[in-house]
Amino acid sequence: AYPSQLYNNTASFLTLLNGLMVGGLISDCLFGFSLLERYDIAISMPLIIGLLALLVVGVFRIFDKSVEGLGASSSSRALTGMLSILFYYMFLPLLMNIFSIFDCYPERLPNKTTGDYYLSRDLSQKCYQLHPTLLAAAAILLYIIVIPGLAIWHLHRNRENLAIAEFKAEWGFLYNGYRDHLYLWELVVKAPAKLLLALFGTFIKDDVTRAFSTMAVTVVLLFVHNTVRPYEEKVYNVL
């Protein structure tokens, strides 16, 4: 059943997430990575995990074709679903981590002119260095454009299969509970809102302006929600 499948996927996601957090703390304490090195690891880790997961899924599916009745197909679906949930819940923290490399403060020189820019999280590191800037640009392309775009394309391509249990086990958390024609709501409405929140949190320095900007996004999102009422269950549309 789909709910039990989703529960197992979510439990796997939480276990993996906890392992990554502990691993990050240990590596930071034991190896003394610099801020830029930790940035490289944080940005590259989702891609590495994704590639490894795709490799495992491929092995499961090849194994499933060669050996009948061993449940490899369900295992590969569970792994794909867990990976999708991982990326979904890490999307906003990942965005903020990507943009953090551009969170800079200018050096104030004695003659009141602006000197170099330094990272707010580590004032010993200059901003806009070539390597982290190129990595951030590649991450923006991959995590903000390519992966969500592929998810939208995949759901739209399989819109006739949304009710099938096997497909739901992998992708149902993105559209389950929404009205049939609003299966892309999470990707085309909520994901851009998260992107705006990450941008405002990084580039707006004034606390009051940042707070009002965040409230504006929330108000617009609530207005759209109340206008469209995307959920099948009417009670979920009442805020």
mmCIF file of C-alpha atoms in Angstrom:
data_model
loop_
_atom_site.group_PDB
_atom_site.id
_atom_site.type_symbol
_atom_site.label_atom_id
_atom_site.label_comp_id
_atom_site.label_asym_id
_atom_site.label_seq_id
_atom_site.Cartn_x
_atom_site.Cartn_y
_atom_site.Cartn_z
ATOM 1 C CA ALA A 1 0.000 0.000 0.000
ATOM 2 C CA TYR A 2 1.142 3.522 -0.736
ATOM 3 C CA PRO A 3 0.997 4.925 2.864
ATOM 4 C CA SER A 4 3.251 2.159 4.225
ATOM 5 C CA GLN A 5 5.617 2.612 1.285
ATOM 6 C CA LEU A 6 5.775 6.343 1.925
ATOM 7 C CA TYR A 7 6.384 5.707 5.630
ATOM 8 C CA ASN A 8 9.297 3.386 4.869
ATOM 9 C CA ASN A 9 10.763 5.871 2.399
ATOM 10 C CA THR A 10 10.463 8.716 4.903
ATOM 11 C CA ALA A 11 12.076 6.647 7.659
ATOM 12 C CA SER A 12 14.969 5.833 5.347
ATOM 13 C CA PHE A 13 15.287 9.511 4.467
ATOM 14 C CA LEU A 14 15.442 10.560 8.127
ATOM 15 C CA THR A 15 18.058 7.904 8.890
ATOM 16 C CA LEU A 16 20.196 9.033 5.972
ATOM 17 C CA LEU A 17 19.776 12.701 6.861
ATOM 18 C CA ASN A 18 20.829 12.043 10.461
ATOM 19 C CA GLY A 19 23.888 10.167 9.226
ATOM 20 C CA LEU A 20 24.867 13.042 6.963
ATOM 21 C CA MET A 21 24.519 15.573 9.770
ATOM 22 C CA VAL A 22 26.623 13.486 12.170
ATOM 23 C CA GLY A 23 29.180 12.805 9.452
ATOM 24 C CA GLY A 24 29.430 16.512 8.699
ATOM 25 C CA LEU A 25 30.012 17.374 12.354
ATOM 26 C CA ILE A 26 32.668 14.685 12.729
ATOM 27 C CA SER A 27 34.518 15.737 9.584
ATOM 28 C CA ASP A 28 34.391 19.367 10.675
ATOM 29 C CA CYS A 29 35.801 18.609 14.141
ATOM 30 C CA LEU A 30 38.386 16.004 13.180
ATOM 31 C CA PHE A 31 39.718 17.311 9.908
ATOM 32 C CA GLY A 32 39.283 21.051 10.401
ATOM 33 C CA PHE A 33 37.901 21.754 6.955
ATOM 34 C CA SER A 34 37.779 25.407 5.996
ATOM 35 C CA LEU A 35 34.496 27.107 5.159
ATOM 36 C CA LEU A 36 35.081 26.812 1.426
ATOM 37 C CA GLU A 37 35.974 23.134 1.746
ATOM 38 C CA ARG A 38 32.797 22.484 3.727
ATOM 39 C CA TYR A 39 30.892 24.413 1.057
ATOM 40 C CA ASP A 40 32.322 22.127 -1.639
ATOM 41 C CA ILE A 41 31.274 19.056 0.346
ATOM 42 C CA ALA A 42 27.784 20.363 1.122
ATOM 43 C CA ILE A 43 27.072 21.287 -2.495
ATOM 44 C CA SER A 44 28.542 18.109 -3.971
ATOM 45 C CA MET A 45 27.059 15.650 -1.463
ATOM 46 C CA PRO A 46 23.474 15.573 -2.869
ATOM 47 C CA LEU A 47 24.856 14.947 -6.354
ATOM 48 C CA ILE A 48 27.142 12.160 -5.128
ATOM 49 C CA ILE A 49 24.297 10.542 -3.183
ATOM 50 C CA GLY A 50 22.029 10.852 -6.215
ATOM 51 C CA LEU A 51 24.553 9.240 -8.563
ATOM 52 C CA LEU A 52 25.190 6.388 -6.125
ATOM 53 C CA ALA A 53 21.447 5.890 -5.686
ATOM 54 C CA LEU A 54 20.912 5.821 -9.458
ATOM 55 C CA LEU A 55 23.675 3.239 -9.731
ATOM 56 C CA VAL A 56 22.031 1.082 -7.052
ATOM 57 C CA VAL A 57 18.605 1.493 -8.700
ATOM 58 C CA GLY A 58 20.112 0.436 -12.028
ATOM 59 C CA VAL A 59 21.646 -2.653 -10.446
ATOM 60 C CA PHE A 60 18.327 -3.524 -8.783
ATOM 61 C CA ARG A 61 16.456 -3.217 -12.067
ATOM 62 C CA ILE A 62 19.004 -5.268 -13.987
ATOM 63 C CA PHE A 63 18.839 -7.861 -11.222
ATOM 64 C CA ASP A 64 15.040 -7.775 -11.347
ATOM 65 C CA LYS A 65 15.061 -8.597 -15.049
ATOM 66 C CA SER A 66 17.390 -11.536 -14.566
ATOM 67 C CA VAL A 67 15.823 -13.015 -11.412
ATOM 68 C CA GLU A 68 12.046 -13.250 -11.062
ATOM 69 C CA GLY A 69 10.100 -12.900 -7.836
ATOM 70 C CA LEU A 70 12.786 -11.510 -5.509
ATOM 71 C CA GLY A 71 11.265 -8.064 -5.034
ATOM 72 C CA ALA A 72 14.104 -6.095 -6.593
ATOM 73 C CA SER A 73 11.623 -3.870 -8.406
ATOM 74 C CA SER A 74 9.923 -2.799 -5.170
ATOM 75 C CA SER A 75 13.326 -2.141 -3.602
ATOM 76 C CA SER A 76 14.361 0.083 -6.473
ATOM 77 C CA ARG A 77 11.060 1.980 -6.233
ATOM 78 C CA ALA A 78 11.576 2.437 -2.491
ATOM 79 C CA LEU A 79 15.093 3.768 -3.080
ATOM 80 C CA THR A 80 13.907 6.146 -5.800
ATOM 81 C CA GLY A 81 11.101 7.402 -3.557
ATOM 82 C CA MET A 82 13.486 7.896 -0.626
ATOM 83 C CA LEU A 83 15.896 9.841 -2.842
ATOM 84 C CA SER A 84 13.063 12.049 -4.120
ATOM 85 C CA ILE A 85 11.892 12.783 -0.577
ATOM 86 C CA LEU A 86 15.474 13.546 0.466
ATOM 87 C CA PHE A 87 15.882 16.149 -2.262
ATOM 88 C CA TYR A 88 12.434 17.618 -1.629
ATOM 89 C CA TYR A 89 12.979 18.216 2.084
ATOM 90 C CA MET A 90 16.553 19.390 1.602
ATOM 91 C CA PHE A 91 15.604 21.815 -1.194
ATOM 92 C CA LEU A 92 15.302 24.980 0.924
ATOM 93 C CA PRO A 93 18.414 24.314 3.096
ATOM 94 C CA LEU A 94 20.311 23.421 -0.070
ATOM 95 C CA LEU A 95 19.257 26.687 -1.722
ATOM 96 C CA MET A 96 20.355 28.720 1.289
ATOM 97 C CA ASN A 97 23.661 26.873 1.352
ATOM 98 C CA ILE A 98 24.235 27.550 -2.346
ATOM 99 C CA PHE A 99 23.482 31.259 -2.020
ATOM 100 C CA SER A 100 25.513 31.623 1.189
ATOM 101 C CA ILE A 101 28.677 31.927 -0.872
ATOM 102 C CA PHE A 102 27.308 35.275 -2.108
ATOM 103 C CA ASP A 103 26.458 36.549 1.388
ATOM 104 C CA CYS A 104 29.243 39.107 1.607
ATOM 105 C CA TYR A 105 30.196 42.222 3.510
ATOM 106 C CA PRO A 106 32.384 44.994 2.076
ATOM 107 C CA GLU A 107 35.645 46.071 3.628
ATOM 108 C CA ARG A 108 35.443 49.672 4.788
ATOM 109 C CA LEU A 109 38.624 51.594 4.091
ATOM 110 C CA PRO A 110 39.718 54.686 6.053
ATOM 111 C CA ASN A 111 38.780 57.046 3.228
ATOM 112 C CA LYS A 112 35.182 55.665 3.330
ATOM 113 C CA THR A 113 35.615 53.776 0.084
ATOM 114 C CA THR A 114 34.708 50.133 -0.328
ATOM 115 C CA GLY A 115 37.482 47.582 -0.536
ATOM 116 C CA ASP A 116 37.241 43.835 -1.047
ATOM 117 C CA TYR A 117 34.185 41.796 -0.095
ATOM 118 C CA TYR A 118 34.410 39.051 2.532
ATOM 119 C CA LEU A 119 32.123 36.144 3.396
ATOM 120 C CA SER A 120 29.830 36.928 6.302
ATOM 121 C CA ARG A 121 30.327 33.418 7.743
ATOM 122 C CA ASP A 122 34.122 33.688 7.593
ATOM 123 C CA LEU A 123 35.584 37.166 7.293
ATOM 124 C CA SER A 124 39.006 35.713 6.504
ATOM 125 C CA GLN A 125 37.695 34.476 3.128
ATOM 126 C CA LYS A 126 37.233 36.806 0.183
ATOM 127 C CA CYS A 127 34.027 36.641 -1.819
ATOM 128 C CA TYR A 128 33.666 35.833 -5.495
ATOM 129 C CA GLN A 129 36.653 33.524 -5.738
ATOM 130 C CA LEU A 130 36.652 31.609 -8.997
ATOM 131 C CA HIS A 131 36.231 28.031 -7.721
ATOM 132 C CA PRO A 132 33.288 28.508 -5.292
ATOM 133 C CA THR A 133 31.584 30.896 -7.714
ATOM 134 C CA LEU A 134 31.744 28.365 -10.555
ATOM 135 C CA LEU A 135 30.564 25.620 -8.188
ATOM 136 C CA ALA A 136 27.633 27.763 -7.067
ATOM 137 C CA ALA A 137 26.713 28.510 -10.697
ATOM 138 C CA ALA A 138 26.799 24.789 -11.527
ATOM 139 C CA ALA A 139 24.702 24.015 -8.419
ATOM 140 C CA ILE A 140 22.131 26.651 -9.379
ATOM 141 C CA LEU A 141 21.873 25.148 -12.853
ATOM 142 C CA LEU A 142 21.585 21.580 -11.566
ATOM 143 C CA TYR A 143 19.517 21.886 -8.387
ATOM 144 C CA ILE A 144 17.246 24.803 -9.331
ATOM 145 C CA ILE A 145 16.730 24.344 -13.067
ATOM 146 C CA VAL A 146 17.636 20.850 -14.278
ATOM 147 C CA ILE A 147 16.369 18.575 -11.467
ATOM 148 C CA PRO A 148 13.039 20.383 -10.844
ATOM 149 C CA GLY A 149 12.572 20.682 -14.608
ATOM 150 C CA LEU A 150 13.100 16.944 -15.042
ATOM 151 C CA ALA A 151 10.656 16.258 -12.200
ATOM 152 C CA ILE A 152 8.009 18.450 -13.869
ATOM 153 C CA TRP A 153 8.614 16.744 -17.207
ATOM 154 C CA HIS A 154 8.452 13.283 -15.616
ATOM 155 C CA LEU A 155 5.174 13.945 -13.790
ATOM 156 C CA HIS A 156 3.590 15.536 -16.851
ATOM 157 C CA ARG A 157 4.743 12.682 -19.069
ATOM 158 C CA ASN A 158 3.230 10.154 -16.647
ATOM 159 C CA ARG A 159 0.096 12.125 -15.774
ATOM 160 C CA GLU A 160 -2.041 9.149 -16.802
ATOM 161 C CA ASN A 161 -0.184 6.941 -14.309
ATOM 162 C CA LEU A 162 -0.491 9.131 -11.214
ATOM 163 C CA ALA A 163 -3.033 6.811 -9.562
ATOM 164 C CA ILE A 164 -0.969 3.656 -10.093
ATOM 165 C CA ALA A 165 0.425 2.356 -6.781
ATOM 166 C CA GLU A 166 3.928 1.699 -8.139
ATOM 167 C CA PHE A 167 4.250 5.236 -9.493
ATOM 168 C CA LYS A 168 2.792 6.709 -6.299
ATOM 169 C CA ALA A 169 5.410 4.882 -4.247
ATOM 170 C CA GLU A 170 8.107 6.878 -6.012
ATOM 171 C CA TRP A 171 6.488 10.247 -6.711
ATOM 172 C CA GLY A 172 3.180 10.389 -4.853
ATOM 173 C CA PHE A 173 4.451 12.674 -2.086
ATOM 174 C CA LEU A 174 4.619 15.472 -4.682
ATOM 175 C CA TYR A 175 0.969 15.315 -5.717
ATOM 176 C CA ASN A 176 -0.935 13.105 -3.279
ATOM 177 C CA GLY A 177 -3.900 15.005 -1.821
ATOM 178 C CA TYR A 178 -4.061 17.615 -4.582
ATOM 179 C CA ARG A 179 -6.818 17.797 -7.163
ATOM 180 C CA ASP A 180 -6.063 15.764 -10.263
ATOM 181 C CA HIS A 181 -5.228 18.677 -12.570
ATOM 182 C CA LEU A 182 -2.998 20.329 -9.914
ATOM 183 C CA TYR A 183 -0.450 17.533 -9.638
ATOM 184 C CA LEU A 184 2.369 20.036 -10.291
ATOM 185 C CA TRP A 185 1.389 22.370 -7.442
ATOM 186 C CA GLU A 186 4.411 21.553 -5.280
ATOM 187 C CA LEU A 187 6.834 22.109 -8.152
ATOM 188 C CA VAL A 188 5.395 25.170 -9.877
ATOM 189 C CA VAL A 189 3.989 27.062 -6.860
ATOM 190 C CA LYS A 190 5.694 26.028 -3.632
ATOM 191 C CA ALA A 191 9.197 25.428 -5.010
ATOM 192 C CA PRO A 192 9.489 28.974 -6.496
ATOM 193 C CA ALA A 193 8.271 30.357 -3.156
ATOM 194 C CA LYS A 194 11.086 28.500 -1.395
ATOM 195 C CA LEU A 195 13.523 29.917 -3.933
ATOM 196 C CA LEU A 196 12.345 33.449 -3.175
ATOM 197 C CA LEU A 197 12.678 32.873 0.569
ATOM 198 C CA ALA A 198 16.257 31.649 0.107
ATOM 199 C CA LEU A 199 17.103 34.666 -2.065
ATOM 200 C CA PHE A 200 15.584 37.125 0.406
ATOM 201 C CA GLY A 201 17.332 35.448 3.332
ATOM 202 C CA THR A 202 20.703 35.735 1.628
ATOM 203 C CA PHE A 203 20.724 39.016 -0.255
ATOM 204 C CA ILE A 204 18.518 41.316 1.836
ATOM 205 C CA LYS A 205 20.697 42.580 4.675
ATOM 206 C CA ASP A 206 18.201 44.776 6.468
ATOM 207 C CA ASP A 207 16.207 42.725 8.995
ATOM 208 C CA VAL A 208 13.003 44.740 8.606
ATOM 209 C CA THR A 209 13.087 44.589 4.806
ATOM 210 C CA ARG A 210 13.820 40.863 4.933
ATOM 211 C CA ALA A 211 10.912 40.265 7.296
ATOM 212 C CA PHE A 212 8.463 42.238 5.147
ATOM 213 C CA SER A 213 9.703 40.515 1.987
ATOM 214 C CA THR A 214 9.179 37.111 3.570
ATOM 215 C CA MET A 215 5.711 38.142 4.732
ATOM 216 C CA ALA A 216 4.894 39.341 1.213
ATOM 217 C CA VAL A 217 5.783 35.935 -0.249
ATOM 218 C CA THR A 218 3.670 34.237 2.416
ATOM 219 C CA VAL A 219 0.688 36.526 1.772
ATOM 220 C CA VAL A 220 0.861 35.955 -1.992
ATOM 221 C CA LEU A 221 1.118 32.197 -1.444
ATOM 222 C CA LEU A 222 -1.904 32.254 0.881
ATOM 223 C CA PHE A 223 -3.893 34.319 -1.627
ATOM 224 C CA VAL A 224 -3.111 31.877 -4.430
ATOM 225 C CA HIS A 225 -3.969 28.954 -2.149
ATOM 226 C CA ASN A 226 -7.328 30.434 -1.124
ATOM 227 C CA THR A 227 -8.145 31.320 -4.724
ATOM 228 C CA VAL A 228 -7.269 27.989 -6.316
ATOM 229 C CA ARG A 229 -8.015 25.678 -3.334
ATOM 230 C CA PRO A 230 -5.726 22.936 -4.575
ATOM 231 C CA TYR A 231 -6.545 20.104 -2.147
ATOM 232 C CA GLU A 232 -9.146 17.438 -2.776
ATOM 233 C CA GLU A 233 -10.299 17.506 0.848
ATOM 234 C CA LYS A 234 -12.107 20.805 1.447
ATOM 235 C CA VAL A 235 -10.980 20.979 5.066
ATOM 236 C CA TYR A 236 -7.330 21.322 3.955
ATOM 237 C CA ASN A 237 -8.234 24.341 1.825
ATOM 238 C CA VAL A 238 -9.467 26.279 4.873
ATOM 239 C CA LEU A 239 -6.657 28.277 6.470
#
